[in-house]
Coordinates of C-alpha atoms and ligand atoms in Angstrom, one line a residue:
M23 CA 89.1 122.5 143.6
P24 CA 86.3 123.7 141.3
N25 CA 83.0 124.4 143.0
Q26 CA 80.7 121.4 142.2
N27 CA 77.6 123.2 143.6
L28 CA 74.8 122.3 141.1
F29 CA 73.8 126.0 141.1
V30 CA 77.1 127.0 139.6
A31 CA 76.6 124.7 136.6
L32 CA 73.0 126.0 136.2
R33 CA 74.1 129.6 136.5
D34 CA 77.0 129.1 134.0
A35 CA 74.4 128.0 131.4
F36 CA 72.4 131.3 131.7
P37 CA 72.5 133.1 128.3
A38 CA 75.0 135.9 127.8
D39 CA 72.2 138.5 127.6
L40 CA 70.8 138.3 131.1
D41 CA 68.0 140.7 130.1
T42 CA 66.2 138.2 127.9
V43 CA 63.1 136.4 129.3
A44 CA 63.8 133.2 131.4
V45 CA 60.3 132.5 132.6
E46 CA 57.0 133.7 131.4
T47 CA 54.0 132.8 133.6
D48 CA 50.4 132.1 132.7
N49 CA 49.4 135.1 134.6
G50 CA 51.4 137.5 132.5
L51 CA 54.6 137.9 134.5
H52 CA 58.1 137.9 132.9
Y53 CA 61.3 137.1 134.7
S54 CA 64.6 137.8 133.1
W55 CA 67.8 135.7 133.7
R56 CA 69.0 138.7 135.7
D57 CA 65.9 138.5 137.9
L58 CA 66.6 134.8 138.6
D59 CA 70.2 135.6 139.4
R60 CA 69.4 138.4 141.7
A61 CA 66.5 136.8 143.4
T62 CA 68.3 133.6 144.1
A63 CA 71.3 135.6 145.6
M64 CA 68.9 137.5 147.9
V65 CA 67.2 134.4 149.2
A66 CA 70.5 132.6 149.5
N67 CA 71.9 135.6 151.5
L68 CA 68.8 135.5 153.8
L69 CA 69.3 131.7 154.4
Q70 CA 73.0 132.3 155.2
S71 CA 72.2 135.1 157.6
L72 CA 70.0 133.0 159.8
D73 CA 71.1 132.0 163.2
I74 CA 71.4 128.2 162.8
P75 CA 73.4 126.1 165.2
R76 CA 76.1 124.1 163.5
A77 CA 75.1 120.4 163.3
A78 CA 77.5 118.0 165.1
D79 CA 77.3 115.6 162.2
G80 CA 78.3 118.4 159.7
V81 CA 75.2 117.8 157.5
P82 CA 74.1 121.2 156.0
P83 CA 70.8 122.7 157.2
R84 CA 67.6 121.4 155.6
V85 CA 65.0 123.7 154.2
A86 CA 61.6 122.1 154.2
V87 CA 59.2 123.7 151.7
Q88 CA 55.4 123.2 151.3
V89 CA 54.2 126.0 149.1
E90 CA 52.0 126.4 146.0
K91 CA 53.8 126.3 142.7
S92 CA 55.3 129.7 141.7
V93 CA 58.5 131.0 140.2
E94 CA 59.4 132.3 143.6
A95 CA 59.2 128.7 144.9
M96 CA 61.7 127.7 142.1
V97 CA 63.8 130.6 143.2
L98 CA 63.8 129.3 146.7
Y99 CA 65.0 125.9 145.5
L100 CA 67.8 127.5 143.5
A101 CA 68.7 129.7 146.4
T102 CA 68.9 126.7 148.8
L103 CA 71.4 125.1 146.4
R104 CA 73.3 128.4 146.1
A105 CA 73.5 128.7 149.9
G106 CA 74.8 125.1 150.2
F107 CA 71.7 124.1 152.2
V108 CA 69.6 121.0 151.5
F109 CA 66.2 121.3 149.8
L110 CA 63.2 119.2 151.0
P111 CA 60.2 119.7 148.9
L112 CA 56.8 118.6 150.2
N113 CA 53.6 118.0 148.2
T114 CA 51.0 120.7 148.9
A115 CA 48.4 117.9 149.4
Y116 CA 50.1 116.7 152.6
Q117 CA 48.2 117.2 155.8
S118 CA 49.3 117.7 159.4
A119 CA 50.1 114.1 160.3
E120 CA 52.2 113.7 157.1
I121 CA 54.0 117.1 157.6
E122 CA 54.6 116.3 161.3
Y123 CA 56.4 113.1 160.3
F124 CA 58.6 114.8 157.6
I125 CA 59.6 117.7 159.8
G126 CA 60.3 115.4 162.8
N127 CA 62.3 113.1 160.7
A128 CA 64.4 115.6 158.7
A129 CA 64.8 118.2 161.5
P130 CA 64.9 121.1 159.1
A131 CA 66.5 124.4 160.3
V132 CA 64.1 126.3 158.1
V133 CA 60.5 125.7 157.1
V134 CA 58.6 127.6 154.4
C135 CA 54.9 127.2 154.0
S136 CA 51.9 129.1 152.6
S137 CA 50.4 131.8 154.9
K138 CA 47.1 129.8 154.9
N139 CA 48.9 126.9 156.6
F140 CA 51.2 128.9 158.8
P141 CA 49.2 128.4 162.0
W142 CA 49.5 124.6 162.0
V143 CA 52.8 124.2 160.1
S144 CA 54.6 126.6 162.4
Q145 CA 53.2 124.9 165.5
I146 CA 54.6 121.5 164.2
A147 CA 57.9 123.1 163.2
F148 CA 58.5 125.0 166.4
K149 CA 57.6 121.9 168.5
A150 CA 60.2 119.9 166.4
G151 CA 62.9 122.5 167.2
T152 CA 62.9 124.4 163.9
R153 CA 63.8 128.0 164.6
H154 CA 62.8 129.7 161.3
V155 CA 59.4 129.4 159.7
F156 CA 58.7 131.7 156.7
T157 CA 55.6 132.1 154.5
L158 CA 55.6 132.2 150.7
D159 CA 52.4 132.5 148.6
D160 CA 51.9 132.1 144.9
D161 CA 51.2 135.8 144.5
R162 CA 54.7 136.9 145.4
T163 CA 53.8 137.7 149.0
G164 CA 55.0 136.3 152.3
S165 CA 57.6 136.8 155.0
L166 CA 60.4 135.0 153.0
L167 CA 60.4 137.6 150.3
E168 CA 59.8 140.5 152.7
R169 CA 63.0 139.4 154.6
A170 CA 65.0 138.7 151.5
A171 CA 64.2 142.1 150.1
H172 CA 66.6 143.5 152.6
C173 CA 69.5 141.2 151.5
S174 CA 72.2 141.9 148.9
D175 CA 71.5 140.7 145.4
R176 CA 75.1 139.4 145.0
Q177 CA 76.3 136.2 146.5
T178 CA 79.1 133.7 145.9
P179 CA 77.7 130.2 145.7
V180 CA 78.9 128.1 148.6
Q181 CA 81.6 125.6 147.8
R182 CA 80.2 122.0 147.4
G183 CA 81.7 118.7 146.3
E184 CA 79.8 116.3 144.1
G185 CA 79.0 114.0 146.9
D186 CA 77.5 116.7 149.1
L187 CA 73.9 116.5 149.9
A188 CA 71.6 118.8 147.8
A189 CA 68.1 117.5 148.3
I190 CA 66.1 115.0 150.3
L191 CA 63.0 113.5 148.6
Y192 CA 60.6 111.6 150.8
T193 CA 59.3 108.4 149.2
S194 CA 57.2 105.8 151.0
G195 CA 58.1 102.2 151.5
T196 CA 56.1 99.0 151.3
T197 CA 56.1 98.9 155.1
G198 CA 56.7 101.6 157.7
R199 CA 57.1 105.3 157.2
S200 CA 58.4 107.4 154.4
K201 CA 62.1 107.4 153.7
G202 CA 64.1 110.4 152.6
A203 CA 66.2 109.7 149.5
M204 CA 69.4 111.7 149.8
L205 CA 70.5 113.2 146.4
S206 CA 73.8 114.9 146.0
H207 CA 74.9 117.8 143.8
G208 CA 76.7 115.2 141.7
N209 CA 73.7 112.9 141.3
L210 CA 71.6 115.8 140.1
L211 CA 74.1 117.5 137.8
S212 CA 75.4 114.3 136.1
N213 CA 71.8 113.2 135.3
A214 CA 70.8 116.7 134.0
A215 CA 74.0 117.1 131.9
M216 CA 73.6 113.7 130.3
L217 CA 69.9 114.3 129.5
K218 CA 70.7 117.6 127.9
D219 CA 72.7 115.7 125.3
Y220 CA 70.5 112.6 125.1
W221 CA 67.3 114.5 124.5
G222 CA 69.0 116.8 122.1
W223 CA 68.3 120.1 123.8
Q224 CA 69.0 122.9 121.3
P225 CA 69.4 126.7 121.3
G226 CA 66.0 128.3 121.1
D227 CA 64.2 125.4 122.9
V228 CA 61.2 126.6 125.0
L229 CA 59.8 124.3 127.7
I230 CA 56.2 124.3 128.8
H231 CA 56.4 123.7 132.6
A232 CA 53.0 122.4 133.8
L233 CA 54.0 119.9 136.5
P234 CA 54.1 120.3 140.2
I235 CA 57.6 121.2 141.6
F236 CA 57.8 119.0 144.6
H237 CA 58.8 115.8 142.9
V238 CA 61.6 114.6 140.6
H239 CA 59.8 115.2 137.3
G240 CA 58.8 118.8 137.7
L241 CA 61.6 119.9 140.0
F242 CA 64.6 118.3 138.6
V243 CA 64.0 116.9 135.1
A244 CA 62.0 119.8 133.8
I245 CA 63.7 122.7 135.6
H246 CA 67.3 121.5 135.3
G247 CA 66.7 120.6 131.6
A248 CA 65.6 124.1 130.8
L249 CA 68.1 126.0 132.9
L250 CA 71.1 123.9 131.8
N251 CA 70.1 124.8 128.2
G252 CA 69.5 128.4 129.0
S253 CA 66.0 127.8 127.7
K254 CA 62.9 129.9 128.4
M255 CA 60.1 128.3 130.4
L256 CA 56.4 128.9 129.8
W257 CA 55.3 128.5 133.4
H258 CA 51.9 127.1 134.2
G259 CA 50.8 127.3 137.8
K260 CA 48.4 124.4 137.4
F261 CA 48.0 122.0 134.6
D262 CA 45.1 123.0 132.3
P263 CA 45.0 121.0 129.1
R264 CA 43.6 123.9 127.0
R265 CA 46.2 126.3 128.2
V266 CA 49.0 123.9 127.4
I267 CA 47.6 123.2 123.9
A268 CA 47.3 127.0 123.4
D269 CA 51.0 127.4 124.2
L270 CA 52.3 124.6 121.9
P271 CA 52.9 127.0 118.9
R272 CA 55.3 129.0 121.1
A273 CA 57.2 126.0 122.6
T274 CA 59.4 123.1 121.6
V275 CA 59.5 120.7 124.6
F276 CA 56.8 119.4 126.9
M277 CA 57.1 117.0 129.8
G278 CA 54.1 115.3 131.5
V279 CA 52.8 112.3 133.3
P280 CA 50.5 110.1 131.2
T281 CA 47.3 111.7 132.7
L282 CA 48.4 115.0 131.2
Y283 CA 48.5 113.4 127.7
V284 CA 45.2 111.7 128.2
R285 CA 43.5 114.9 129.2
M286 CA 45.0 116.8 126.3
L287 CA 43.8 114.1 123.9
G288 CA 40.3 114.9 125.3
E289 CA 40.5 118.4 123.8
A290 CA 39.4 119.1 120.2
S291 CA 42.0 121.9 120.0
L292 CA 44.8 119.4 120.0
T293 CA 45.7 119.0 116.3
R294 CA 48.7 118.2 114.1
Q295 CA 48.8 121.9 113.1
Q296 CA 48.7 123.1 116.7
A297 CA 51.6 120.8 117.6
A298 CA 53.7 121.5 114.5
H299 CA 56.2 123.8 116.2
M300 CA 57.0 121.2 118.9
R301 CA 60.2 119.2 118.9
L302 CA 59.7 116.8 121.8
F303 CA 57.0 115.4 124.0
I304 CA 58.3 113.4 127.0
S305 CA 56.3 111.1 129.3
G306 CA 57.2 109.5 132.5
S307 CA 56.5 108.8 136.2
A308 CA 53.8 106.2 135.4
P309 CA 53.2 103.7 132.6
L310 CA 52.0 105.3 129.4
L311 CA 49.3 103.1 127.8
I312 CA 50.1 102.0 124.3
E313 CA 46.7 103.5 123.2
T314 CA 47.7 106.9 124.5
F315 CA 51.1 106.6 122.7
N316 CA 49.3 105.6 119.4
D317 CA 46.5 108.2 119.8
W318 CA 49.0 110.9 120.3
Q319 CA 51.0 109.9 117.2
A320 CA 47.8 109.8 115.1
R321 CA 46.5 113.1 116.4
T322 CA 49.7 115.2 116.5
G323 CA 52.2 113.4 114.3
H324 CA 54.6 113.3 117.2
T325 CA 56.0 110.1 118.9
I326 CA 56.0 110.5 122.7
L327 CA 59.4 109.7 124.2
E328 CA 58.8 107.6 127.3
R329 CA 61.4 107.5 130.0
Y330 CA 61.6 105.9 133.5
G331 CA 62.8 107.4 136.7
M332 CA 62.6 107.4 140.5
S333 CA 63.2 109.7 143.4
E334 CA 66.2 107.5 144.4
T335 CA 67.8 107.4 140.9
I336 CA 66.4 110.4 139.0
M337 CA 66.3 109.2 135.3
L338 CA 67.6 105.7 134.6
T339 CA 66.2 104.7 131.2
S340 CA 64.9 106.6 128.2
N341 CA 63.7 105.9 124.7
P342 CA 66.1 107.4 122.1
Y343 CA 65.7 111.0 120.9
R344 CA 67.2 110.3 117.6
A345 CA 68.1 107.2 115.6
D346 CA 71.8 107.8 116.2
G347 CA 73.3 104.7 114.6
R348 CA 72.9 102.5 117.6
F349 CA 71.5 99.1 116.6
D350 CA 72.2 99.6 112.9
G351 CA 70.3 102.9 112.9
Q352 CA 67.1 101.0 114.0
A353 CA 66.7 102.7 117.3
E354 CA 63.2 104.1 117.6
R355 CA 60.8 105.3 120.3
R356 CA 58.9 102.2 121.2
G357 CA 55.5 102.5 122.9
G358 CA 55.1 100.2 125.9
T359 CA 58.9 100.3 126.6
V360 CA 60.9 102.8 128.7
G361 CA 63.8 102.6 126.3
F362 CA 67.5 102.0 127.0
P363 CA 69.7 102.4 130.1
L364 CA 70.9 106.0 129.9
P365 CA 74.6 106.6 129.1
G366 CA 76.7 106.0 132.3
V367 CA 73.7 104.2 134.0
E368 CA 73.9 100.5 134.5
V369 CA 70.6 98.7 134.5
R370 CA 70.2 94.9 135.0
V371 CA 67.4 92.4 135.5
R372 CA 67.9 89.8 138.2
G373 CA 65.9 86.9 139.5
D374 CA 64.8 86.4 143.1
D375 CA 68.0 84.5 143.7
G376 CA 70.1 87.3 142.3
A377 CA 70.9 85.4 139.1
A378 CA 71.2 87.5 135.8
M379 CA 68.1 87.0 133.7
P380 CA 68.5 86.2 130.0
A381 CA 67.1 88.8 127.5
G382 CA 63.3 88.8 127.4
E383 CA 63.0 87.1 130.9
I384 CA 61.3 88.9 133.7
G385 CA 63.0 89.9 137.0
G386 CA 63.7 92.7 139.4
I387 CA 65.2 95.9 137.9
Q388 CA 68.5 97.0 139.5
V389 CA 70.5 100.1 138.8
A390 CA 73.9 101.6 139.5
G391 CA 75.5 104.8 138.3
P392 CA 76.4 108.4 139.2
N393 CA 72.6 109.1 139.3
V394 CA 71.9 106.7 142.2
F395 CA 71.3 108.3 145.6
S396 CA 73.6 107.6 148.5
G397 CA 70.9 106.2 150.9
Y398 CA 67.9 107.0 153.0
W399 CA 68.2 109.8 155.5
R400 CA 69.1 108.4 158.9
M401 CA 68.0 104.9 157.9
P402 CA 71.1 102.9 157.4
E403 CA 69.4 99.5 157.8
K404 CA 66.7 100.4 155.2
T405 CA 69.4 101.6 152.9
A406 CA 71.4 98.4 153.3
E407 CA 68.2 96.3 152.5
E408 CA 67.7 98.1 149.2
F409 CA 71.2 97.7 147.8
T410 CA 72.8 94.5 146.5
S411 CA 76.2 93.4 147.9
D412 CA 77.8 94.7 144.7
G413 CA 76.2 98.1 145.0
F414 CA 73.2 98.0 142.7
F415 CA 69.9 99.7 144.0
K416 CA 66.9 97.4 143.9
T417 CA 64.2 99.6 142.3
G418 CA 61.2 97.4 143.3
D419 CA 60.1 97.5 139.6
V420 CA 59.8 94.3 137.7
G421 CA 60.6 94.1 134.1
K422 CA 62.7 92.7 131.2
Q423 CA 65.3 93.8 128.7
D424 CA 65.2 92.5 125.1
E425 CA 68.1 91.7 122.9
R426 CA 68.3 95.2 121.6
G427 CA 68.4 96.6 125.0
Y428 CA 64.9 98.0 125.4
V429 CA 63.6 97.8 128.9
T430 CA 60.0 97.1 129.6
I431 CA 58.4 97.5 133.0
V432 CA 55.8 94.8 133.6
G433 CA 54.9 95.3 137.2
R434 CA 56.2 96.1 140.7
S435 CA 57.4 93.9 143.5
K436 CA 56.6 96.8 145.9
D437 CA 53.0 97.2 146.8
L438 CA 52.5 100.6 145.2
I439 CA 49.7 102.3 143.2
I440 CA 50.7 105.1 140.8
S441 CA 47.8 107.4 140.4
G442 CA 48.1 110.3 138.0
G443 CA 51.8 110.2 138.5
Y444 CA 51.7 110.2 142.3
N445 CA 52.7 107.3 144.4
V446 CA 50.3 105.8 146.9
Y447 CA 51.4 103.1 149.2
P448 CA 48.5 100.8 150.2
A449 CA 50.2 99.9 153.5
E450 CA 50.1 103.5 154.7
I451 CA 46.4 104.0 153.9
E452 CA 45.4 100.6 155.3
G453 CA 47.2 101.6 158.5
Y454 CA 45.0 104.7 158.8
L455 CA 41.8 102.8 157.9
N456 CA 42.5 100.1 160.5
E457 CA 42.7 102.8 163.2
L458 CA 39.1 104.0 162.4
P459 CA 36.4 102.9 164.9
G460 CA 34.6 99.7 163.9
V461 CA 37.3 98.7 161.3
A462 CA 38.7 95.2 161.9
E463 CA 41.0 95.2 158.8
S464 CA 41.3 96.5 155.3
A465 CA 43.1 96.0 152.0
I466 CA 43.7 98.5 149.2
V467 CA 44.4 97.5 145.6
G468 CA 45.1 99.5 142.4
V469 CA 42.7 99.2 139.5
P470 CA 42.8 100.7 136.0
H471 CA 41.3 104.2 135.6
P472 CA 40.9 106.1 132.3
D473 CA 42.1 109.4 133.7
F474 CA 44.6 108.6 136.5
G475 CA 45.9 105.4 134.9
E476 CA 45.4 103.6 138.2
V477 CA 43.4 104.4 141.4
G478 CA 43.0 102.8 144.8
V479 CA 39.9 100.8 145.8
A480 CA 39.5 99.9 149.5
V481 CA 37.9 96.8 150.9
V482 CA 37.1 97.0 154.6
I483 CA 36.0 94.4 157.1
A484 CA 33.9 95.5 160.1
K485 CA 34.5 94.5 163.7
P486 CA 31.7 92.3 165.0
G487 CA 28.6 94.4 165.6
A488 CA 29.9 97.5 163.9
A489 CA 27.9 99.1 161.1
L490 CA 30.3 100.7 158.6
D491 CA 29.7 103.0 155.7
G492 CA 32.3 103.2 152.9
E493 CA 31.6 106.8 152.1
R494 CA 31.9 107.8 155.7
L495 CA 35.2 106.0 156.0
L496 CA 36.6 107.8 153.0
A497 CA 35.5 111.2 154.4
E498 CA 37.4 110.3 157.6
L499 CA 40.5 109.5 155.6
K500 CA 40.2 112.7 153.7
A501 CA 40.5 114.6 156.9
R502 CA 43.8 113.0 157.6
L503 CA 45.7 112.3 154.4
A504 CA 46.7 114.0 151.1
N505 CA 43.7 113.9 148.8
F506 CA 45.4 111.9 146.0
K507 CA 45.9 109.0 148.4
I508 CA 42.2 108.6 149.1
P509 CA 40.8 105.5 147.5
K510 CA 38.2 106.3 144.9
R511 CA 35.8 103.6 146.3
C512 CA 35.4 101.8 149.6
Y513 CA 33.5 98.6 150.0
V514 CA 32.5 96.9 153.3
E515 CA 32.7 93.2 152.8
P516 CA 32.3 90.2 155.1
E517 CA 35.9 88.9 154.6
L518 CA 39.2 89.3 152.7
P519 CA 40.3 86.5 150.4
R520 CA 43.3 84.7 151.9
N521 CA 45.7 82.0 150.8
T522 CA 46.5 79.0 152.9
M523 CA 49.3 80.9 154.6
G524 CA 46.7 83.5 155.7
K525 CA 48.1 86.2 153.4
V526 CA 45.5 88.5 151.7
Q527 CA 45.2 87.7 148.0
K528 CA 45.2 91.2 146.6
N529 CA 45.3 89.8 143.1
L530 CA 41.8 88.3 143.6
L531 CA 40.5 91.7 144.8
R532 CA 42.2 93.4 141.8
D533 CA 40.4 91.0 139.5
R534 CA 37.1 91.6 141.2
Y535 CA 37.3 95.4 140.8
Q536 CA 39.2 95.5 137.5
G537 CA 36.3 96.9 135.4
L538 CA 35.1 99.4 137.9
F539 CA 36.2 102.5 136.0
K540 CA 35.4 101.7 132.4
P541 CA 36.5 104.4 129.9
S542 CA 33.5 106.6 129.2
Ligands
MLC1 C1 44.2 114.9 142.0 N1 43.3 114.0 142.4 C2 43.9 112.8 142.2 C3 45.2 113.0 141.7 N2 45.3 114.3 141.5 N3 43.4 111.5 142.5 C4 44.3 110.5 142.2 N4 45.5 110.7 141.7 C5 46.0 111.9 141.4 N5 47.2 112.1 140.9 C6 42.0 114.2 142.9 C7 42.0 115.1 144.1 O1 42.1 114.3 145.2 C8 40.6 115.7 144.0 O2 39.7 114.8 144.5 C9 40.4 115.8 142.5 O3 41.2 114.8 141.9 C10 40.7 117.1 141.9 O4 41.9 117.6 142.4 P1 42.8 118.6 141.7 O5 44.0 119.0 142.5 O6 42.0 119.7 141.1 O7 43.4 117.7 140.5 P2 44.1 118.1 139.2 O8 44.6 119.5 139.3 O9 43.2 117.7 138.1 O10 45.4 117.2 139.3 C11 45.5 116.1 138.5 C12 47.0 116.1 138.0 C13 47.9 116.0 139.2 C14 47.2 114.8 137.1 C15 47.2 117.3 137.1 O11 47.7 114.9 139.9 C16 49.4 116.1 138.8 O12 49.9 117.2 138.5 N6 50.0 114.9 138.7 C17 51.5 114.9 138.4 C18 52.2 114.2 139.4 C19 53.7 114.3 139.2 O13 54.3 115.4 138.9 N7 54.4 113.2 139.4 C20 55.8 113.1 139.2 C21 56.4 112.3 140.3 S1 58.2 112.1 140.1 P3 38.4 115.3 145.4 O14 37.7 114.0 145.7 O15 39.0 116.0 146.6 O16 37.7 116.2 144.5 C22 58.4 110.4 139.7 C23 59.7 110.0 139.1 C24 59.6 110.1 137.6 O17 57.5 109.7 139.7 O18 59.9 109.1 137.0 O19 59.3 111.1 137.2
AMP2 P1 58.7 107.9 142.8 O1 59.0 107.2 144.0 O2 57.6 108.9 142.9 O3 60.0 108.6 142.3 O4 58.2 106.9 141.7 C1 59.1 106.1 141.0 C2 58.3 104.9 140.4 O5 57.5 105.4 139.3 C3 59.2 103.9 139.7 O6 59.8 103.0 140.6 C4 58.3 103.3 138.7 O7 57.5 102.3 139.4 C5 57.4 104.4 138.3 N1 57.7 104.9 137.0 C6 58.4 106.0 136.7 N2 58.5 106.2 135.3 C7 57.8 105.1 134.8 C8 57.4 104.7 133.5 N3 57.8 105.4 132.4 N4 56.7 103.6 133.3 C9 56.3 102.9 134.4 N5 56.5 103.2 135.7 C10 57.3 104.4 135.9

């Protein structure tokens, strides 16, 4: 049987001349395709050489990674695939309680962290039974590379079937703890191969990679897109609007969350001429405001292509790249919509009772297809809850589909705030707030924000006799949680608005704080 390891497909797409540049970094480093091939072989050999007890359930070893963005971090991802292990990326903003949960839940055989965090991460990992903890820093140092330097630069990718697990992406739920979405080699490859065609990747394309590489957008959509097309990447360690704009004349494709577009629009250097060489600007992970869509068109002459995805499903809808004859040649990139279900992906809109909604009517968005994950890591009940009896995944997004097939997202049934492209689950933050001394209860709502799109605002009720200070509470949260999860304001109020059933009316709080962050 052919090897369906995703790495094999990515490697097969490397250009014939392995000495051309594959990645150029913003600090002046050049990596050839040969460098990527050799480095991934060395790290894969290191992983395979480790003494790892064979799991009784046959699931390949997990490699949990919390490191700053670097080409070597991407190499580690590719090497993990190559070795047939399972990649578990973790946001660098996560703090000890968050990391302790992920490591405890996923039981990784290998943990890789920055040398700065090694003291506490290794303590958590060793306590959880992980035997191998390596360091990797964004300046090409750390024990991972030191050890890999002694390994052979040749390796045969481990045989994998399309249903075999390739990655676990943790994503929070409305209630309870984070769940690990299990994605297979087949999920990832089918989505990447389809997008290569749908977005018209061409020879000579160059991608500006300016997103973090611990979530679907930067790790899968961007990296797989470039590699599967044998395209060079201009690698930005951290998003800086001016640097991206400066690179536009050397690139053809850019992918960003809406905040990145908003910030670039704030720069005078973004002009039609500067963007003239570009072929495609893609936005996703959060709603793109129609003003941003229009402003971008007016300023650069380019129409942003908005698409919609999730950790559990990778990409599920997209505006069209070209007017390809569908709908009488009228297909266009429509601002405010997330486009059409992607080829091979079934998307449908259902009412609360499961009934199909007619075109234009609002309901829950459900999805099925080769892109859809197999379930949540070791949470069969949660998995069962999120799928319909006929096998569709309930996204938790609320939307509609018009007669021509365009999907529009109008809201979410899950209590989720998307801030600058990162997901923040109010229930998780409220749980932490409620534990703080003097706090009786709390509620967090998302309100519009000109930079992040949406941010959290906390309302806290004090216990009788307790004197609370909003700023102090936020500082306490900051010591415990990833910084992007911290509400931007915290108000101490006498009570929370409730309906007759006693349920907190978050819509009233949202209305109250709607105008808090007016555009400057
Ligand atoms: C940073 N901060 C945020 C934030 N990012 N606050 C709210 N939301 C965010 N997203 C806060 C920090 O806490 C800090 O606060 C201050 O801003 C500066 O931090 P920073 O790290 O210097 O910020 P910056 O580098 O400017 O980062 C902003 C950003 C980043 C927009 C570049 O958030 C980003 O890269 N977002 C992309 C997320 C992403 O890739 N999502 C894809 C998910 S995949 P303080 O108070 O400490 O100073 C997915 C599926 C799909 O959703 O469809 O793609
Ligand atoms: P995540 O769990 O981080 O993968 O986030 C997935 C969620 O991001 C989806 O369920 C949507 O709510 C949201 N999302 C992704 N793309 C878009 C988009 N283009 N417009 C609106 N919401 C989006």
